[in-house]
Coordinates of C-alpha atoms in Angstrom, one line a residue:
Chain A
X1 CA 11.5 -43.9 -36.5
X2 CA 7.9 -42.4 -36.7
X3 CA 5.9 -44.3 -34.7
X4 CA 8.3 -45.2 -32.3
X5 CA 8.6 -44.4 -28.5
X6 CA 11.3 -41.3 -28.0
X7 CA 14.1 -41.9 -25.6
X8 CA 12.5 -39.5 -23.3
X9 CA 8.5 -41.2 -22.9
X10 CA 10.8 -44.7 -23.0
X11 CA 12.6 -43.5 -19.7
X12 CA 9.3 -41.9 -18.5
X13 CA 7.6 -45.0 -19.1
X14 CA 10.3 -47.5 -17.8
X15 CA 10.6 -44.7 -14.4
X16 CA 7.2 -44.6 -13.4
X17 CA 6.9 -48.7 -13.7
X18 CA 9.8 -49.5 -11.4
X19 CA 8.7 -47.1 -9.1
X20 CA 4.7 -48.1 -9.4
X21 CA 5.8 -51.7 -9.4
X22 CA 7.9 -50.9 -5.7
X23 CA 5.2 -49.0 -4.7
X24 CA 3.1 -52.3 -4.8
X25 CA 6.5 -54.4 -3.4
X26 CA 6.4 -51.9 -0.2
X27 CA 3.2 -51.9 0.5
X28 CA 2.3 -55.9 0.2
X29 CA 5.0 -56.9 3.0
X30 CA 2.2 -55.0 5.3
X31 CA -0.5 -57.6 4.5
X32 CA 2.2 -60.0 5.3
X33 CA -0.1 -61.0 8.3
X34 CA -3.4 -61.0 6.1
X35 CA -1.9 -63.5 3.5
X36 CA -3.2 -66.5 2.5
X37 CA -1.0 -68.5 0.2
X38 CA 2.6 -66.2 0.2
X39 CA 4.7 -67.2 -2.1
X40 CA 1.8 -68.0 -5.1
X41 CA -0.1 -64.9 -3.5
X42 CA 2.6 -62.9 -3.4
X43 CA 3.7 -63.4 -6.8
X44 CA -0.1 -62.5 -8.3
X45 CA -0.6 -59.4 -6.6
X46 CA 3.4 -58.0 -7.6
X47 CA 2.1 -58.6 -11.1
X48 CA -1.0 -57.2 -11.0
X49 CA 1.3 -54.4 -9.2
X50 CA 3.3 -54.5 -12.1
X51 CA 0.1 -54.1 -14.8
X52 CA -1.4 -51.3 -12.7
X53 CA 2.0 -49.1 -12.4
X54 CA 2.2 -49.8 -16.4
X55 CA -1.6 -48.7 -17.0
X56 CA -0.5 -45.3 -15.1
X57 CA 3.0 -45.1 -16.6
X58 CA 1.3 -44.8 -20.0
X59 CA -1.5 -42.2 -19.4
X60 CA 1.3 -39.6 -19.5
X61 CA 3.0 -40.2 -23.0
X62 CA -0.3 -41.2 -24.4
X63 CA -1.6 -37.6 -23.5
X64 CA 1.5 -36.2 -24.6
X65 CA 0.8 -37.5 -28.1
X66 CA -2.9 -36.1 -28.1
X67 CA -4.1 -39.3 -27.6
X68 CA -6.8 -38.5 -25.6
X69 CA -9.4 -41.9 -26.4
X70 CA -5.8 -43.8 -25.1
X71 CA -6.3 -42.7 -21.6
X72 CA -10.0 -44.2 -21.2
X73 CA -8.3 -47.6 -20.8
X74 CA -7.7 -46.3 -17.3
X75 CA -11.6 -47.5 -16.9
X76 CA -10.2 -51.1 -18.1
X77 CA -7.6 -50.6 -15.2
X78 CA -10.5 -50.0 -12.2
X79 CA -12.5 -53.3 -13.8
X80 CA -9.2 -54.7 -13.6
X81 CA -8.9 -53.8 -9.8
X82 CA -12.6 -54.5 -8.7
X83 CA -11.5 -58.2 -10.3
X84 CA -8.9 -58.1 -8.2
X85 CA -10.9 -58.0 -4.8
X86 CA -13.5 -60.0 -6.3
X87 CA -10.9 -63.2 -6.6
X88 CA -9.4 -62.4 -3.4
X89 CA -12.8 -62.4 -1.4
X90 CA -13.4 -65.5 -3.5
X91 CA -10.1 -67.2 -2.6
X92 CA -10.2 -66.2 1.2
X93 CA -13.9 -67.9 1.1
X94 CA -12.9 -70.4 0.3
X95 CA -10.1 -71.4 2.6
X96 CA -13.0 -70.2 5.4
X97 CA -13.6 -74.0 5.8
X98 CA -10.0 -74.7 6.5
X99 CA -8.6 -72.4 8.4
X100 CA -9.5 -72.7 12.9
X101 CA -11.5 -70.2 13.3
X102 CA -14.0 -68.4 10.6
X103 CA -12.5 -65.4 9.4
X104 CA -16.1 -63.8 8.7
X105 CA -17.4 -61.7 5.9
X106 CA -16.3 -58.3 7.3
X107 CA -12.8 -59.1 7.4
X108 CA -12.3 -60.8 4.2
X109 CA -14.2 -57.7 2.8
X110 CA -11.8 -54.9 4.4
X111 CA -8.6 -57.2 3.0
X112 CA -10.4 -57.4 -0.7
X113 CA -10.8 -54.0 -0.1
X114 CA -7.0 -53.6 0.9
X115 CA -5.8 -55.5 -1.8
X116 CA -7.8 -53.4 -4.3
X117 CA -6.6 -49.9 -2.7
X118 CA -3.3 -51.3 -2.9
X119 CA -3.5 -51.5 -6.8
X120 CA -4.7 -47.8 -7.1
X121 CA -1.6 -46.9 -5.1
X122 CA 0.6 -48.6 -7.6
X123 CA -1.3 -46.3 -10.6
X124 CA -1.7 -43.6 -8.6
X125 CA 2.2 -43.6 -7.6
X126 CA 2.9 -44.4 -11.4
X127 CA 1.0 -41.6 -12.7
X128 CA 2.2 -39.0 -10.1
X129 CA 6.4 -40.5 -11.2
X130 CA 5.1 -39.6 -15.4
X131 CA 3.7 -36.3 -14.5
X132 CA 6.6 -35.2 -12.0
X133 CA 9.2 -36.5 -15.5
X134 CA 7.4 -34.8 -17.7
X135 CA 7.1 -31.2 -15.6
X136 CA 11.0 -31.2 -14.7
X137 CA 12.3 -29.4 -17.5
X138 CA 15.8 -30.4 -17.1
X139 CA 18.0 -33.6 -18.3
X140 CA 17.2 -37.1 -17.9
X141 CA 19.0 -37.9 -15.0
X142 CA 17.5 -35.6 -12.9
X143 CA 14.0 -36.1 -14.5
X144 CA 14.4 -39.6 -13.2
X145 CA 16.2 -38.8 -9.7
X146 CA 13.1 -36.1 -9.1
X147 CA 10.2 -37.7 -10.4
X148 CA 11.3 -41.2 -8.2
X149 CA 11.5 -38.7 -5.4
X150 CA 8.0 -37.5 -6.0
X151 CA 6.3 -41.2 -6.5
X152 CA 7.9 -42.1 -3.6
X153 CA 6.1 -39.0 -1.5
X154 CA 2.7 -39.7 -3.0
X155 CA 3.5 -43.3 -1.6
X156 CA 4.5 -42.1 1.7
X157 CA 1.1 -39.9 1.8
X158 CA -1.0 -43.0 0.5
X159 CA 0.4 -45.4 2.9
X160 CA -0.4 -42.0 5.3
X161 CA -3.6 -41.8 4.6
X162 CA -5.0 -45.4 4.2
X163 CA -3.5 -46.2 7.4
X164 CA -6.2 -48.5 9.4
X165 CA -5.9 -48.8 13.2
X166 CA -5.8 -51.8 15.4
X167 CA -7.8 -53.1 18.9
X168 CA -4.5 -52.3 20.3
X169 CA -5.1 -48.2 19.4
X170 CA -8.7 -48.7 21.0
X171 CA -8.4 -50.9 23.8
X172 CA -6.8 -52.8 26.4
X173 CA -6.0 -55.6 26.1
X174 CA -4.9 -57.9 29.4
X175 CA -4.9 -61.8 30.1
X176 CA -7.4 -63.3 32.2
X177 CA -8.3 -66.1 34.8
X178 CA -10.3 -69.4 33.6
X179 CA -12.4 -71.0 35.6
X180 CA -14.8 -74.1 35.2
X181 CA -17.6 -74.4 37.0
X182 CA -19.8 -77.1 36.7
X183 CA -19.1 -77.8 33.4
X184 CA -19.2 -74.3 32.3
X185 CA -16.5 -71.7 31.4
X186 CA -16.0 -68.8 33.1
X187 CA -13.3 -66.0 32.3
X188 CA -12.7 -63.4 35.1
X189 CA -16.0 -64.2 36.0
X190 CA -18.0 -63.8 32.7
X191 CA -19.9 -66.7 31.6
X192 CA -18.6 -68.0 27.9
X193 CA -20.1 -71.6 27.2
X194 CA -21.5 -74.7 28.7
X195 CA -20.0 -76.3 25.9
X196 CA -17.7 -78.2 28.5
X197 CA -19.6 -81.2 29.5
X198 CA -17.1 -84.2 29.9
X199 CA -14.4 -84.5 32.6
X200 CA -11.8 -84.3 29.8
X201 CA -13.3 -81.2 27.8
X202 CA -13.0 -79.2 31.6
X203 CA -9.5 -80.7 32.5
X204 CA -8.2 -79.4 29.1
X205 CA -9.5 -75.9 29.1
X206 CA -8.2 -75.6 32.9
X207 CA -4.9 -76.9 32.4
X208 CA -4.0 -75.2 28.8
X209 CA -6.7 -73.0 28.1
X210 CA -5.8 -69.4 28.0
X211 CA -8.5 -66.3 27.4
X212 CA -7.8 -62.3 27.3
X213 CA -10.1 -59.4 27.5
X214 CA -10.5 -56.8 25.7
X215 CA -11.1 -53.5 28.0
X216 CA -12.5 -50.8 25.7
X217 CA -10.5 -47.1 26.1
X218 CA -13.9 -45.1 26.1
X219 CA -17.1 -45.9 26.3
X220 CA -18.2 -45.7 22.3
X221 CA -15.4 -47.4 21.3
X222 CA -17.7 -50.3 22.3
X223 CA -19.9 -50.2 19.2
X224 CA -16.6 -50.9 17.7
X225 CA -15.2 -53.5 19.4
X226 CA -18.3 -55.6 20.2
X227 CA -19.2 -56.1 16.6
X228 CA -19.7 -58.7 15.7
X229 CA -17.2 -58.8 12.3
X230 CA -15.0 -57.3 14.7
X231 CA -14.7 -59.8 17.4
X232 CA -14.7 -62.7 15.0
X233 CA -11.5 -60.9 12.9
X234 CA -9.9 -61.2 16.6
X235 CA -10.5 -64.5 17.3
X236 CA -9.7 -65.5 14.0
X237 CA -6.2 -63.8 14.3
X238 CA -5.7 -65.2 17.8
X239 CA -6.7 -68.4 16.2
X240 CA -4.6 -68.5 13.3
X241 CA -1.2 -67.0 15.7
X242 CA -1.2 -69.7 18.0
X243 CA -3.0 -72.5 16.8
X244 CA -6.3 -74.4 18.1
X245 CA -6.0 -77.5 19.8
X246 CA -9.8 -77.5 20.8
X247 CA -12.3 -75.2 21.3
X248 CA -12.6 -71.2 20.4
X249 CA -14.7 -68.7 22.0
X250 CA -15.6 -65.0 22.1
X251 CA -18.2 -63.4 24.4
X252 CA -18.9 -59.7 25.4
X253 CA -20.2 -58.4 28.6
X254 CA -23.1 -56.3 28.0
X255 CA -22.8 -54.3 31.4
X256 CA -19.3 -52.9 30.9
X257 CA -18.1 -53.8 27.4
X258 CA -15.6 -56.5 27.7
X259 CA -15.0 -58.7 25.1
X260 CA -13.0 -62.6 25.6
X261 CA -11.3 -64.4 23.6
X262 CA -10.7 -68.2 24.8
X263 CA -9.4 -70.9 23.1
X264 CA -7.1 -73.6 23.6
X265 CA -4.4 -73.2 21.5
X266 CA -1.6 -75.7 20.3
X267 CA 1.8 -73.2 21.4
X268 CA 0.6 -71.8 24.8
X269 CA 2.1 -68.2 24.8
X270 CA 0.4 -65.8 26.7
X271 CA 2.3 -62.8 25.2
X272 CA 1.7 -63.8 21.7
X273 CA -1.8 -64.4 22.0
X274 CA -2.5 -60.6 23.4
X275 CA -0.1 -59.3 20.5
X276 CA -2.2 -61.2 18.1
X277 CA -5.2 -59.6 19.4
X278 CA -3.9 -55.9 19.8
X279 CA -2.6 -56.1 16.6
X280 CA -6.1 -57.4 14.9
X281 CA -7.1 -54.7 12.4
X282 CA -9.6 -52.1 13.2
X283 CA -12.4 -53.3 10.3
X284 CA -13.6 -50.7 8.0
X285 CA -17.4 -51.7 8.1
X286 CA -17.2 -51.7 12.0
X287 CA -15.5 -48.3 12.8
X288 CA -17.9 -45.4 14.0
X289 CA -16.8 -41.7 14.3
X290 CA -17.8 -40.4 17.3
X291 CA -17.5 -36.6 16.0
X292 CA -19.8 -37.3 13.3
X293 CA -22.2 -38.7 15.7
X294 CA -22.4 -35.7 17.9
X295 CA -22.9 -33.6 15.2
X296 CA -26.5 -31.5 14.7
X297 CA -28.7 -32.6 11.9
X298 CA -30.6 -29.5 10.2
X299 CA -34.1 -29.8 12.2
X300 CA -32.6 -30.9 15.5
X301 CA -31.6 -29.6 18.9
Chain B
X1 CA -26.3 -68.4 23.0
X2 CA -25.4 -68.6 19.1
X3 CA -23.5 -66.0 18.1
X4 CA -22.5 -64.7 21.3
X5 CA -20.4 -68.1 22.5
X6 CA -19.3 -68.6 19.4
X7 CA -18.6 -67.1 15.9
X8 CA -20.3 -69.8 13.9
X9 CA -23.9 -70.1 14.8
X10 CA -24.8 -73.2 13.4
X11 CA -25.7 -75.9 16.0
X12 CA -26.6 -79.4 15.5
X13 CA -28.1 -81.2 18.1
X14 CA -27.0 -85.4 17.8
X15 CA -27.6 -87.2 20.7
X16 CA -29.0 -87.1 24.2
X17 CA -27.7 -89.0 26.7
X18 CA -30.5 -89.4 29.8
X19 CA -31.4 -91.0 32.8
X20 CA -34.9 -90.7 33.0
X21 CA -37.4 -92.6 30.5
X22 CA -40.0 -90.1 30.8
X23 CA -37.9 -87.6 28.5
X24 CA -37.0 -89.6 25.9
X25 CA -39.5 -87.7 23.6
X26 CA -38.3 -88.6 20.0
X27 CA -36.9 -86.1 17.0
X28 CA -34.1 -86.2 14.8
X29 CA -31.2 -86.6 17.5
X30 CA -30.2 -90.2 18.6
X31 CA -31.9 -90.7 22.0
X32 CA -30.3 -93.4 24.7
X33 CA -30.9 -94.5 28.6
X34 CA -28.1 -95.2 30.4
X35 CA -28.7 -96.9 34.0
X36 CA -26.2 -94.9 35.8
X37 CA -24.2 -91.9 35.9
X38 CA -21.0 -93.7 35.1
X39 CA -22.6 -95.5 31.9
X40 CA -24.4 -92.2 30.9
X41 CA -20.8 -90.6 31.1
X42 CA -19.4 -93.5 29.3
X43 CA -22.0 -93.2 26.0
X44 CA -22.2 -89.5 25.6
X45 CA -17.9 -89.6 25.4
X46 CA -18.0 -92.1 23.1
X47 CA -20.3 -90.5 20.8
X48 CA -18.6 -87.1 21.2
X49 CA -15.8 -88.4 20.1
X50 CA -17.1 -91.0 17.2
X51 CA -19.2 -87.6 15.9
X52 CA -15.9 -85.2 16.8
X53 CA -18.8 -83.2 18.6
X54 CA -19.3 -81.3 21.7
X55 CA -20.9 -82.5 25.2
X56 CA -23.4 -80.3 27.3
X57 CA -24.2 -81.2 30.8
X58 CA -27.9 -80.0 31.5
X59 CA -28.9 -79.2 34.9
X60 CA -31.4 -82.2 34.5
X61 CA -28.3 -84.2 34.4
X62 CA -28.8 -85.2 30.9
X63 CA -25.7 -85.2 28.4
X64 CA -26.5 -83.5 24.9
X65 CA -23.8 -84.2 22.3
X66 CA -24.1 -81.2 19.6
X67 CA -21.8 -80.1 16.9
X68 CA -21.0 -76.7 16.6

């Protein structure tokens, strides 16, 4: 039998897979929203779920055994995640030329991003289950009951702590009046486009066009919310919610920071559009902290 | 306008659709007179919709077909 896994790392091993491999089974269903292809999609990143709770599962017993050069294939495991995001900004560029509206570089970036975090949770969560068996000193059972327990915290905390907001957190967001006025489109009085200029282009935005505005909560949330990434994430999930029959538009209003949305869409729901829109993720690359702003550099007043 | 009016900036300009003689000025766009209003209206529609492109009314009065 020398050579050969002991009952105890086989249980350790098989424990913190099952758990690393849920880990990565929870946390997908929240990119649900995000996804591009589902059931193909779906079934790439549960694997690579599945190869990143088994890279972690591993570390433990191959320490165990003194075999320290073993555990440097966890290197192999964060090329193995950075390939991940590369092929999933890849893929989501290019569907950019199918989908409504352009998604835009920051957004695709922060769900590459997502997806790759999302395989360091399944390691992490894996690693944290191997340790946890391999600590309890007690019988296999309860090695396994405990060291679930404990992957299944570390999950809780991940999930915790990578937790992005949405415009929703940030701002208010409320439907608003269309108007066309000479061939141009106004929404609660802001100017959006001129792009309007038959009869039949006017008479469709008035009669099923439908626009919101985004009211920011405080003043710097602004920086925020009028990026550009930012905006075109919204419109792009406002886009790909409802549908476009023609047209898409955002805008800001430099004097007080509102932001519209218009568009045309193909299943006219009020309600679902400002959902869509609330629920647009806050993007990594756009969000500003406004404590670290204010704080004093060394030198200044 | 570019970015601001919409999240694609890329803008081509295909046709103008005008009234007066005096501006047709040349370039790479397709350039027509129409006699009246109603014809103008007429020709800019139809290439809009042979181009699947988008119609500007100028204050001039002229029609400029462009694809966003």
């Amino acid at each position: 039998m020398d050579g050969m896994l002991s009952r105890e790392h086989t249980i350790l091993i098989v424990t913190s897979i099952i758990v690393g491999t849920l880990a990565r089974i929870i946390t997908i269903k929240e990119d649900f929203r995000q996804y591009p292809s589902y059931p193909n999609g779906y079934l790439i990143h549960l694997v690579t779920g599945f190869v990143a709770a088994s890279l972690g599962a591993v570390a433990i017993p191959a320490l165990m055994t003194k075999n320290f050069v073993a555990v440097t294939f966890l290197t192999l495991a964060i090329q193995q995640f950075r390939d991940v995001r590369k092929s999933e900004r890849e893929s989501l560029k290019d569907l950019e030329n199918t989908e409504y509206a352009y998604r835009g570089d920051a957004y695709i970036d922060g769900i590459a991003k997502t997806f790759e975090s999302r395989n360091y949770f399944s390691l992490i969560v894996a690693l944290a289950t191997g340790i946890t068996y391999e600590i309890v000193d007690s019988s296999a059972w309860i090695n396994t009951i405990c060291s679930a327990v404990v992957g299944f915290i570390i999950l809780y905390i991940l999930k915790r702590f990578s937790k992005g907001k949405s415009i929703g957190d940030i701002a208010e967001v409320k439907e608003a009046k269309i108007e066309v006025k000479n061939h141009e489109l106004y929404v609660d009085g802001l100017y959006v486009t001129n792009l309007l200029g038959t009869e039949n282009a006017s008479k469709l935005f008035l009669e099923e066009g439908r626009a919101v505005v985004i009211y920011p909560k405080k003043h710097h949330f602004r920086v925020t919310l009028e990026n550009f990434g930012q905006r075109q994430a919204a419109l792009f999930e406002a886009t790909r919610t409802l549908g476009v029959k023609r047209y898409h538009f955002t805008r800001r209003d430099f004097e007080n920071g509102r932001v519209v949305i218009a568009l045309v869409p193909i299943i006219n729901d009020k309600d679902k559009l400002i959902e869509a829109v609330k629920k647009t993720p806050l993007l990594e690359s756009t969000k500003k902290s406004e404590s670290v702003m204010n704080s004093n550099m060394v030198g200044r007043e | 306008m570019g970015r601001e009016a919409n999240t694609e900036p890329k803008y081509d300009l295909l046709a103008l659709v005008t009234l007066d003689k005096s501006r047709i000025l040349g370039g790479k766009q397709l350039t027509l007179l129409a006699k009246d209003e109603e014809e103008q209206k007429t020709m800019t529609a139809d290439i809009a919709k042979a181009l699947k492109a988008d119609v500007v009314k100028m204050n001039s009065g002229d029609y400029l077909v462009i694809r966003v």
